[in-house]
Structures are given as structure tokens and as C-alpha cells.
């Protein structure tokens, strides 16, 4: 009996208005986000580059050796890996820990 008493014209109007409201808000949100993108976009400044010619006399042999060693250490970090697993052993084990370990076994 309650279904027959429902005013379907008002229910349909309310459903249509709510759906249109949701899509209108979504479209407005898209425009607001695009506006934020335009406002907060980083302005590219013209890059002024000054190129100075460096002669080979400016770098000493020690600096060349330091650069070569740094490049070697950077690119050869993991050349040799051992297959041996090592575990740290804690020799400061208390009686409470020994008791708990023996319960777990």
C-alpha cells in the first residue's frame, strides 16, 4: 500500500536534480583544478649560461686521482658478493632469554 502512496513525480524530479548536481559539481571541480594548474605553474625563466673554458692545467694530479677513485668506487660497489651468510651473535644473553628460547623449541 505504501508503494501506491508514493508521489513518483517528486521522486523522479529529486533523483534527476541530484544526479545533475553531482555532475555539475564534478565539472566545476575540473575547471578549478585546471585553473590552479595555470596559476601555480612554474614560469620558465630564460637560462643564462656562462661557459668558461677550463684548461687542463687547472686540475692537479691529486684531484684527478680523487675523481678517478670516486668514480671507481661508485660504479664497482657490488662486484664480488660472498655466498656466506653472517649473523651477529649476542653473547649478552640473560637467563630470562634462555628460558624463553628453550620454551619456543
Short mmCIF file of N, CA and C in Angstrom, two decimals, residues 3-71:
data_model
loop_
_atom_site.label_atom_id
_atom_site.label_comp_id
_atom_site.label_asym_id
_atom_site.label_seq_id
_atom_site.Cartn_x
_atom_site.Cartn_y
_atom_site.Cartn_z
N UNK A 3 3.68 1.73 -1.53
CA UNK A 3 4.22 1.99 -2.85
C UNK A 3 3.22 2.79 -3.68
N UNK A 4 1.97 2.50 -3.52
CA UNK A 4 0.96 3.23 -4.27
C UNK A 4 0.82 4.67 -3.79
N UNK A 5 1.18 4.93 -2.51
CA UNK A 5 1.03 6.27 -1.97
C UNK A 5 2.21 7.17 -2.29
N UNK A 6 3.27 6.64 -2.90
CA UNK A 6 4.45 7.43 -3.22
C UNK A 6 4.17 8.31 -4.42
N UNK A 7 4.60 9.56 -4.33
CA UNK A 7 4.46 10.50 -5.44
C UNK A 7 5.68 10.34 -6.33
N UNK A 8 5.53 9.55 -7.39
CA UNK A 8 6.66 9.21 -8.24
C UNK A 8 7.17 10.39 -9.04
N UNK A 9 6.37 11.38 -9.28
CA UNK A 9 6.83 12.56 -10.00
C UNK A 9 7.84 13.33 -9.17
N UNK A 10 7.59 13.49 -7.87
CA UNK A 10 8.53 14.18 -6.99
C UNK A 10 9.81 13.35 -6.80
N UNK A 11 9.69 12.04 -6.69
CA UNK A 11 10.86 11.18 -6.51
C UNK A 11 11.74 11.22 -7.74
N UNK A 12 11.14 11.18 -8.92
CA UNK A 12 11.92 11.25 -10.15
C UNK A 12 12.59 12.58 -10.32
N UNK A 13 11.88 13.66 -9.98
CA UNK A 13 12.46 15.00 -10.07
C UNK A 13 13.65 15.14 -9.12
N UNK A 14 13.50 14.61 -7.90
CA UNK A 14 14.58 14.70 -6.92
C UNK A 14 15.79 13.89 -7.37
N UNK A 15 15.58 12.72 -7.94
CA UNK A 15 16.69 11.90 -8.42
C UNK A 15 17.40 12.59 -9.58
N UNK A 16 16.65 13.16 -10.50
CA UNK A 16 17.24 13.85 -11.64
C UNK A 16 18.04 15.07 -11.20
N UNK A 17 17.48 15.86 -10.27
CA UNK A 17 18.18 17.05 -9.77
C UNK A 17 19.46 16.65 -9.04
N UNK A 18 19.43 15.57 -8.25
CA UNK A 18 20.64 15.16 -7.52
C UNK A 18 21.73 14.67 -8.47
N UNK A 19 21.34 13.93 -9.51
CA UNK A 19 22.34 13.45 -10.47
C UNK A 19 22.95 14.63 -11.23
N UNK A 20 22.12 15.56 -11.66
CA UNK A 20 22.64 16.74 -12.36
C UNK A 20 23.53 17.58 -11.45
N UNK A 21 23.20 17.67 -10.18
CA UNK A 21 24.01 18.44 -9.23
C UNK A 21 25.39 17.80 -9.06
N UNK A 22 25.43 16.48 -8.97
CA UNK A 22 26.72 15.80 -8.81
C UNK A 22 27.60 16.02 -10.03
N UNK A 23 27.06 15.87 -11.23
CA UNK A 23 27.87 16.06 -12.43
C UNK A 23 28.28 17.52 -12.61
N UNK A 24 27.43 18.46 -12.23
CA UNK A 24 27.79 19.88 -12.31
C UNK A 24 28.95 20.20 -11.38
N UNK A 25 28.90 19.65 -10.17
CA UNK A 25 30.00 19.89 -9.21
C UNK A 25 31.29 19.26 -9.73
N UNK A 26 31.21 18.08 -10.33
CA UNK A 26 32.42 17.44 -10.88
C UNK A 26 33.02 18.27 -12.01
N UNK A 27 32.19 18.82 -12.88
CA UNK A 27 32.70 19.65 -13.98
C UNK A 27 33.32 20.93 -13.42
N UNK A 28 32.69 21.53 -12.43
CA UNK A 28 33.28 22.72 -11.80
C UNK A 28 34.60 22.41 -11.13
N UNK A 29 34.70 21.23 -10.52
CA UNK A 29 35.95 20.83 -9.87
C UNK A 29 37.07 20.67 -10.91
N UNK A 30 36.74 20.15 -12.08
CA UNK A 30 37.74 20.02 -13.14
C UNK A 30 38.25 21.40 -13.56
N UNK A 31 37.33 22.36 -13.73
CA UNK A 31 37.76 23.70 -14.12
C UNK A 31 38.60 24.37 -13.03
N UNK A 32 38.25 24.16 -11.77
CA UNK A 32 39.02 24.75 -10.67
C UNK A 32 40.43 24.17 -10.65
N UNK A 33 40.55 22.84 -10.84
CA UNK A 33 41.87 22.22 -10.83
C UNK A 33 42.72 22.68 -12.01
N UNK A 34 42.10 22.85 -13.17
CA UNK A 34 42.86 23.37 -14.32
C UNK A 34 43.29 24.81 -14.08
N UNK A 35 42.44 25.60 -13.43
CA UNK A 35 42.79 26.98 -13.09
C UNK A 35 43.96 27.01 -12.12
N UNK A 36 43.96 26.11 -11.12
CA UNK A 36 45.09 26.03 -10.19
C UNK A 36 46.36 25.66 -10.94
N UNK A 37 46.26 24.76 -11.91
CA UNK A 37 47.43 24.38 -12.69
C UNK A 37 48.00 25.54 -13.47
N UNK A 38 47.11 26.41 -14.00
CA UNK A 38 47.59 27.57 -14.74
C UNK A 38 48.19 28.60 -13.80
N UNK A 39 47.56 28.81 -12.65
CA UNK A 39 48.03 29.83 -11.71
C UNK A 39 49.37 29.43 -11.09
N UNK A 40 49.48 28.18 -10.65
CA UNK A 40 50.67 27.77 -9.91
C UNK A 40 51.72 27.10 -10.77
N UNK A 41 51.61 27.17 -12.07
CA UNK A 41 52.63 26.60 -12.95
C UNK A 41 53.90 27.42 -12.82
N UNK A 42 55.00 26.71 -12.82
CA UNK A 42 56.27 27.40 -12.71
C UNK A 42 56.58 28.11 -14.02
N UNK A 43 56.91 29.34 -13.90
CA UNK A 43 57.28 30.11 -15.08
C UNK A 43 58.73 29.80 -15.41
N UNK A 44 58.96 29.43 -16.64
CA UNK A 44 60.34 29.12 -17.03
C UNK A 44 61.07 30.41 -17.32
N UNK A 45 62.13 30.59 -16.59
CA UNK A 45 62.95 31.79 -16.77
C UNK A 45 64.02 31.48 -17.81
N UNK A 46 64.40 32.44 -18.58
CA UNK A 46 65.46 32.18 -19.55
C UNK A 46 66.76 31.87 -18.82
N UNK A 47 67.38 30.79 -19.24
CA UNK A 47 68.60 30.34 -18.59
C UNK A 47 69.78 31.03 -19.24
N UNK A 48 70.53 31.71 -18.41
CA UNK A 48 71.73 32.38 -18.89
C UNK A 48 72.91 31.50 -18.53
N UNK A 49 73.58 31.02 -19.52
CA UNK A 49 74.71 30.13 -19.28
C UNK A 49 75.99 30.86 -19.63
N UNK A 50 76.90 30.76 -18.71
CA UNK A 50 78.23 31.31 -18.97
C UNK A 50 79.18 30.12 -19.06
N UNK A 51 79.72 29.92 -20.19
CA UNK A 51 80.63 28.81 -20.42
C UNK A 51 82.05 29.33 -20.31
N UNK A 52 82.76 28.77 -19.38
CA UNK A 52 84.16 29.15 -19.22
C UNK A 52 85.02 27.98 -19.67
N UNK A 53 85.99 28.27 -20.42
CA UNK A 53 86.89 27.23 -20.92
C UNK A 53 87.87 26.88 -19.82
N UNK A 54 87.84 25.62 -19.42
CA UNK A 54 88.77 25.16 -18.39
C UNK A 54 89.93 24.47 -19.06
N UNK A 55 91.11 24.90 -18.69
CA UNK A 55 92.29 24.27 -19.26
C UNK A 55 92.69 23.08 -18.40
N UNK A 56 93.48 22.21 -18.94
CA UNK A 56 93.88 21.02 -18.20
C UNK A 56 94.86 21.35 -17.08
N UNK A 57 95.41 22.58 -17.07
CA UNK A 57 96.35 22.98 -16.03
C UNK A 57 95.65 23.31 -14.71
N UNK A 58 94.32 23.53 -14.75
CA UNK A 58 93.61 23.92 -13.53
C UNK A 58 93.42 22.76 -12.56
N UNK A 59 93.46 21.51 -13.04
CA UNK A 59 93.22 20.35 -12.19
C UNK A 59 94.55 19.69 -11.87
N UNK A 60 94.77 19.47 -10.59
CA UNK A 60 96.03 18.86 -10.18
C UNK A 60 95.93 17.34 -10.29
N UNK A 61 97.07 16.68 -10.17
CA UNK A 61 97.09 15.22 -10.26
C UNK A 61 96.35 14.58 -9.09
N UNK A 62 96.40 15.19 -7.91
CA UNK A 62 95.70 14.65 -6.76
C UNK A 62 94.19 14.70 -6.97
N UNK A 63 93.70 15.78 -7.59
CA UNK A 63 92.27 15.89 -7.86
C UNK A 63 91.82 14.86 -8.89
N UNK A 64 92.63 14.63 -9.90
CA UNK A 64 92.32 13.61 -10.90
C UNK A 64 92.27 12.24 -10.25
N UNK A 65 93.21 11.95 -9.36
CA UNK A 65 93.22 10.66 -8.67
C UNK A 65 91.99 10.52 -7.77
N UNK A 66 91.59 11.59 -7.10
CA UNK A 66 90.42 11.53 -6.22
C UNK A 66 89.14 11.31 -7.03
N UNK A 67 89.04 11.97 -8.17
CA UNK A 67 87.86 11.80 -9.03
C UNK A 67 87.81 10.38 -9.59
N UNK A 68 88.95 9.86 -10.02
CA UNK A 68 89.00 8.50 -10.56
C UNK A 68 88.64 7.48 -9.50
N UNK A 69 89.12 7.68 -8.28
CA UNK A 69 88.81 6.75 -7.21
C UNK A 69 87.33 6.81 -6.84
N UNK A 70 86.74 8.00 -6.83
CA UNK A 70 85.32 8.15 -6.52
C UNK A 70 84.45 7.49 -7.58
N UNK A 71 84.81 7.65 -8.84
CA UNK A 71 84.05 7.02 -9.93
C UNK A 71 84.19 5.50 -9.85
#
